[in-house]
XYZ file of C-alpha atoms in Angstrom:
328
model
C 134.900 15.191 -182.023
C 134.064 12.519 -179.435
C 136.934 10.864 -177.590
C 137.374 7.601 -175.751
C 137.048 7.901 -171.961
C 137.165 5.861 -168.753
C 134.103 7.168 -166.970
C 131.112 6.288 -169.184
C 130.372 2.644 -168.382
C 126.596 2.854 -168.979
C 126.734 3.390 -172.762
C 128.631 1.633 -175.504
C 132.244 2.703 -175.824
C 135.759 2.026 -174.653
C 135.018 2.331 -170.893
C 132.964 -0.890 -170.793
C 136.064 -2.940 -171.597
C 138.252 -1.518 -168.823
C 139.312 -4.141 -166.287
C 138.556 -3.654 -162.594
C 141.420 -3.122 -160.178
C 140.556 -5.141 -157.058
C 143.343 -6.112 -154.694
C 143.530 -9.657 -153.340
C 144.165 -8.262 -149.864
C 141.288 -8.400 -147.379
C 141.264 -6.130 -144.322
C 139.225 -6.944 -141.216
C 138.768 -3.789 -139.172
C 137.917 -4.962 -135.660
C 139.841 -5.545 -132.400
C 140.734 -9.232 -132.244
C 142.803 -9.525 -129.044
C 141.390 -11.568 -126.154
C 143.698 -10.728 -123.209
C 141.577 -12.136 -120.357
C 140.929 -15.403 -122.181
C 144.636 -15.649 -122.986
C 145.635 -15.081 -119.347
C 143.288 -17.744 -117.971
C 144.578 -21.237 -117.222
C 142.650 -23.877 -119.182
C 140.997 -26.862 -117.512
C 138.200 -29.379 -118.099
C 134.658 -29.111 -116.740
C 132.697 -32.339 -116.261
C 129.230 -30.991 -115.455
C 127.071 -28.001 -116.332
C 127.788 -26.619 -112.855
C 131.554 -26.452 -112.291
C 132.703 -26.144 -108.666
C 135.888 -25.688 -106.673
C 136.774 -25.301 -102.999
C 138.413 -22.424 -101.151
C 140.038 -22.401 -97.732
C 142.001 -20.047 -95.513
C 144.529 -20.141 -92.690
C 143.678 -19.130 -89.146
C 144.581 -15.654 -87.930
C 148.113 -15.638 -86.465
C 148.290 -15.554 -82.653
C 151.150 -14.767 -80.273
C 149.631 -16.011 -77.015
C 152.235 -17.922 -74.975
C 151.619 -21.409 -73.634
C 152.335 -21.970 -69.951
C 154.812 -24.630 -68.943
C 153.120 -27.931 -68.199
C 149.830 -26.911 -69.803
C 147.903 -29.841 -71.237
C 146.190 -29.850 -74.610
C 142.441 -29.993 -73.975
C 140.976 -28.299 -77.067
C 141.434 -29.063 -80.727
C 140.651 -27.112 -83.882
C 138.749 -28.296 -86.926
C 141.189 -27.289 -89.634
C 138.552 -27.587 -92.355
C 135.809 -25.540 -90.702
C 136.362 -22.591 -93.053
C 136.259 -24.523 -96.308
C 133.675 -23.353 -98.807
C 132.523 -24.629 -102.181
C 131.776 -22.117 -104.916
C 131.066 -22.565 -108.589
C 129.876 -21.246 -111.913
C 127.492 -22.480 -114.571
C 128.689 -23.437 -118.033
C 127.420 -21.315 -120.912
C 127.100 -22.246 -124.557
C 128.128 -19.863 -127.336
C 127.744 -20.398 -131.085
C 128.568 -18.757 -134.411
C 127.225 -20.051 -137.724
C 128.630 -19.791 -141.241
C 127.573 -20.668 -144.774
C 128.599 -20.071 -148.374
C 126.392 -20.664 -151.394
C 127.408 -23.339 -153.881
C 127.865 -20.701 -156.583
C 130.003 -18.459 -154.342
C 132.125 -21.503 -153.538
C 132.690 -22.029 -157.264
C 133.597 -18.497 -158.362
C 136.951 -16.752 -157.930
C 136.807 -14.077 -155.233
C 138.959 -11.763 -153.154
C 139.833 -13.013 -149.737
C 138.810 -15.584 -150.846
C 135.142 -15.897 -149.809
C 135.097 -19.676 -149.450
C 133.757 -22.012 -146.795
C 137.146 -22.430 -145.110
C 137.554 -18.680 -144.736
C 134.005 -18.363 -143.388
C 134.824 -21.011 -140.790
C 138.026 -19.223 -139.742
C 136.144 -15.955 -139.370
C 133.508 -17.655 -137.194
C 136.277 -18.982 -134.915
C 137.686 -15.477 -134.479
C 134.224 -14.137 -133.713
C 133.410 -16.744 -131.075
C 136.714 -16.107 -129.305
C 135.652 -12.474 -128.990
C 132.272 -13.688 -127.723
C 134.006 -15.724 -125.016
C 136.145 -12.723 -124.061
C 133.099 -10.464 -123.784
C 131.197 -13.040 -121.721
C 133.921 -13.828 -119.193
C 134.779 -10.132 -118.727
C 131.145 -9.106 -118.262
C 129.273 -8.047 -115.127
C 126.361 -10.477 -115.498
C 125.422 -12.919 -112.728
C 125.166 -16.639 -113.308
C 121.909 -18.313 -114.281
C 120.770 -21.894 -114.640
C 118.728 -23.446 -117.448
C 115.049 -23.671 -116.528
C 113.566 -25.171 -119.685
C 111.293 -22.160 -120.093
C 113.470 -19.787 -122.083
C 116.261 -19.038 -119.613
C 119.556 -20.440 -120.826
C 122.488 -21.395 -118.626
C 124.762 -18.386 -118.143
C 128.184 -18.030 -116.530
C 129.029 -15.340 -114.013
C 131.372 -12.736 -115.470
C 134.556 -11.490 -113.850
C 132.946 -8.137 -113.088
C 130.349 -9.839 -110.873
C 132.877 -12.049 -109.094
C 134.843 -8.931 -108.058
C 132.222 -7.601 -105.657
C 132.716 -6.769 -101.983
C 129.014 -7.246 -101.164
C 128.460 -10.435 -103.118
C 127.692 -12.622 -104.872
C 125.446 -14.079 -102.198
C 126.706 -17.643 -102.722
C 130.291 -16.586 -101.987
C 131.033 -16.510 -98.222
C 131.959 -13.040 -96.974
C 135.481 -14.204 -96.045
C 136.252 -14.988 -99.696
C 134.737 -11.946 -101.389
C 136.819 -9.164 -102.888
C 137.544 -6.528 -100.206
C 136.040 -3.124 -100.888
C 139.562 -1.696 -100.575
C 140.504 -3.638 -103.739
C 137.802 -1.939 -105.827
C 137.691 1.652 -107.044
C 134.136 2.654 -107.899
C 132.243 5.850 -108.576
C 132.773 8.718 -106.164
C 136.523 8.213 -105.785
C 138.907 9.860 -108.223
C 141.406 7.355 -109.596
C 144.917 8.556 -108.800
C 148.320 6.934 -108.464
C 147.831 6.781 -104.704
C 144.519 5.010 -105.187
C 146.123 2.492 -107.526
C 148.857 1.737 -104.997
C 146.217 1.277 -102.303
C 144.385 -1.235 -104.491
C 147.576 -3.228 -105.050
C 148.350 -3.157 -101.313
C 144.840 -4.398 -100.537
C 145.295 -7.380 -102.860
C 148.666 -8.101 -101.258
C 147.055 -8.198 -97.816
C 144.769 -10.978 -99.069
C 147.344 -13.176 -100.800
C 150.478 -12.182 -98.884
C 152.496 -12.589 -102.059
C 154.033 -10.023 -104.396
C 153.056 -12.041 -107.428
C 153.025 -10.212 -110.712
C 149.594 -8.813 -111.524
C 148.130 -7.916 -114.882
C 145.856 -4.917 -115.232
C 143.596 -5.297 -118.250
C 142.564 -1.692 -118.861
C 140.118 0.004 -121.203
C 141.215 3.056 -123.178
C 140.228 5.898 -120.811
C 141.790 4.129 -117.832
C 144.965 3.413 -119.769
C 145.354 7.114 -120.567
C 145.087 8.036 -116.876
C 147.781 5.541 -115.898
C 150.059 6.826 -118.658
C 150.117 10.224 -116.933
C 150.994 8.844 -113.488
C 154.165 10.533 -112.160
C 154.266 12.789 -115.227
C 151.866 15.619 -114.475
C 152.414 18.132 -111.704
C 150.095 21.082 -111.179
C 151.591 24.534 -110.795
C 149.151 27.412 -110.449
C 146.840 27.408 -113.436
C 148.925 25.106 -115.642
C 150.386 21.600 -115.580
C 153.912 20.451 -116.291
C 154.423 17.137 -118.050
C 157.615 15.191 -117.452
C 158.822 12.731 -120.089
C 161.754 10.335 -120.375
C 164.140 10.365 -123.305
C 167.734 9.396 -123.974
C 170.558 11.161 -125.794
C 170.989 8.356 -128.303
C 167.299 8.118 -129.152
C 164.872 10.417 -130.906
C 161.765 8.769 -129.447
C 159.806 9.901 -126.401
C 158.178 7.186 -124.307
C 154.631 8.063 -123.272
C 153.256 4.593 -122.579
C 153.305 2.726 -119.258
C 153.504 -1.039 -119.763
C 154.967 -2.066 -116.420
C 154.182 -0.490 -113.046
C 156.364 -1.370 -110.054
C 154.730 -0.850 -106.681
C 155.766 -1.692 -103.113
C 153.640 -4.829 -103.192
C 153.884 -6.170 -106.692
C 154.724 -5.563 -110.312
C 151.753 -4.835 -112.552
C 151.806 -5.485 -116.287
C 149.354 -3.229 -118.085
C 147.652 -4.492 -121.244
C 144.834 -3.136 -123.346
C 141.328 -4.454 -122.934
C 139.541 -5.380 -126.149
C 137.317 -2.297 -126.594
C 134.573 -4.329 -128.260
C 134.454 -6.705 -125.284
C 134.658 -4.138 -122.474
C 131.767 -4.159 -119.988
C 131.448 -0.352 -120.144
C 131.615 0.884 -123.723
C 130.369 4.372 -122.760
C 132.928 5.633 -120.233
C 135.668 3.196 -121.290
C 137.123 3.276 -117.761
C 136.974 -0.360 -116.649
C 140.003 -2.273 -115.463
C 140.596 -5.671 -113.861
C 143.602 -6.557 -111.714
C 144.190 -10.217 -112.531
C 146.316 -12.655 -110.593
C 146.722 -15.472 -113.098
C 147.227 -18.017 -110.310
C 143.541 -17.672 -109.448
C 141.962 -17.298 -112.904
C 140.851 -20.065 -115.221
C 138.490 -21.126 -117.982
C 137.017 -24.621 -117.848
C 135.794 -26.223 -121.081
C 132.804 -28.551 -120.943
C 132.769 -28.771 -124.743
C 135.997 -27.356 -126.236
C 135.826 -24.858 -129.083
C 135.164 -26.816 -132.261
C 133.561 -26.721 -135.687
C 130.735 -28.846 -137.081
C 129.229 -29.126 -140.558
C 125.523 -29.605 -141.205
C 123.870 -31.159 -144.299
C 123.847 -29.161 -147.516
C 120.171 -28.792 -148.435
C 120.936 -27.578 -151.930
C 121.949 -23.970 -151.406
C 125.498 -24.543 -150.269
C 127.702 -25.853 -147.492
C 127.109 -24.597 -143.981
C 128.196 -25.186 -140.421
C 128.826 -23.686 -137.009
C 131.472 -23.295 -134.338
C 130.537 -23.522 -130.679
C 131.972 -23.607 -127.180
C 130.546 -24.544 -123.814
C 132.438 -23.664 -120.675
C 132.714 -21.370 -117.702
C 134.907 -18.855 -115.911
C 136.820 -20.063 -112.854
C 137.689 -17.489 -110.183
C 139.464 -19.606 -107.599
C 139.546 -16.855 -104.970
C 137.641 -13.601 -105.644
C 139.614 -11.863 -102.893
C 142.804 -12.099 -104.932
C 141.449 -9.759 -107.613
C 140.840 -6.046 -107.896
C 138.862 -3.764 -110.163
C 138.441 -0.197 -111.337
C 134.846 0.465 -112.326
C 134.977 4.260 -112.537
C 137.597 6.999 -112.741
C 135.714 9.377 -110.422
């Protein structure tokens, strides 16, 4: 004798009348944090090429002045001023929903407002990826080359960029590249190098990709002994948890907060070993056209629109930053 079942939905029978079980919850599986964008001070750009000036103090001297000596030479206190800048770049994300999709009931829901919100989240990730990149700046030429901002990875360069005077570039001692194993001693040397530029023990933030973060977690925990390693951990008698994450690193020349880099926005998605030492006093993002949303005419298929942003990255003094571009 045949019996009613739940699995045969292609033929006539009881299964065709079973209701679907679809939750109203919608899960977006993608990293959404934008730590570098969040750390940057916000300002207003007024031209497609945004500029700022940098200056420095003279080297300290201890030469004594003889009694009765006249003053016969004077210094130009603005001789070392330099003007540097970055081009504004435009980013855009579009969205649309058909008129029928707008009318039906859906999970999420899948309406125009939700499409717009998702586009905003996506363009924020686009901004994060762009400002944390290693690309050089470019100017619009009317022949296919669009205006492009210089990413943080290119600002932190001891040999350039060429438009940045040598006195204001990031010292090579503030950058750990390939060929040098990244150790706790190396990290302390990088922090000391940045201190020698700014002379201030301001709190730094290290935005670190996953492989770099794992290395820092093991600082002061692993000690080699023969052919094995011993790991030291911290725990307390009134707690059952073991702390294996380093979120704050105190050095002789500054406290470093360590945060995760958005893995989808990291400049090196292969080795996952990039890190930027950021002094928030010298980092900014200037908006020429603030992030906003616009709607375009419905031509019959449904409502549509776009979100866009035009702005640039401001690195007020490249020498105040540091970077880790390789772990060995």
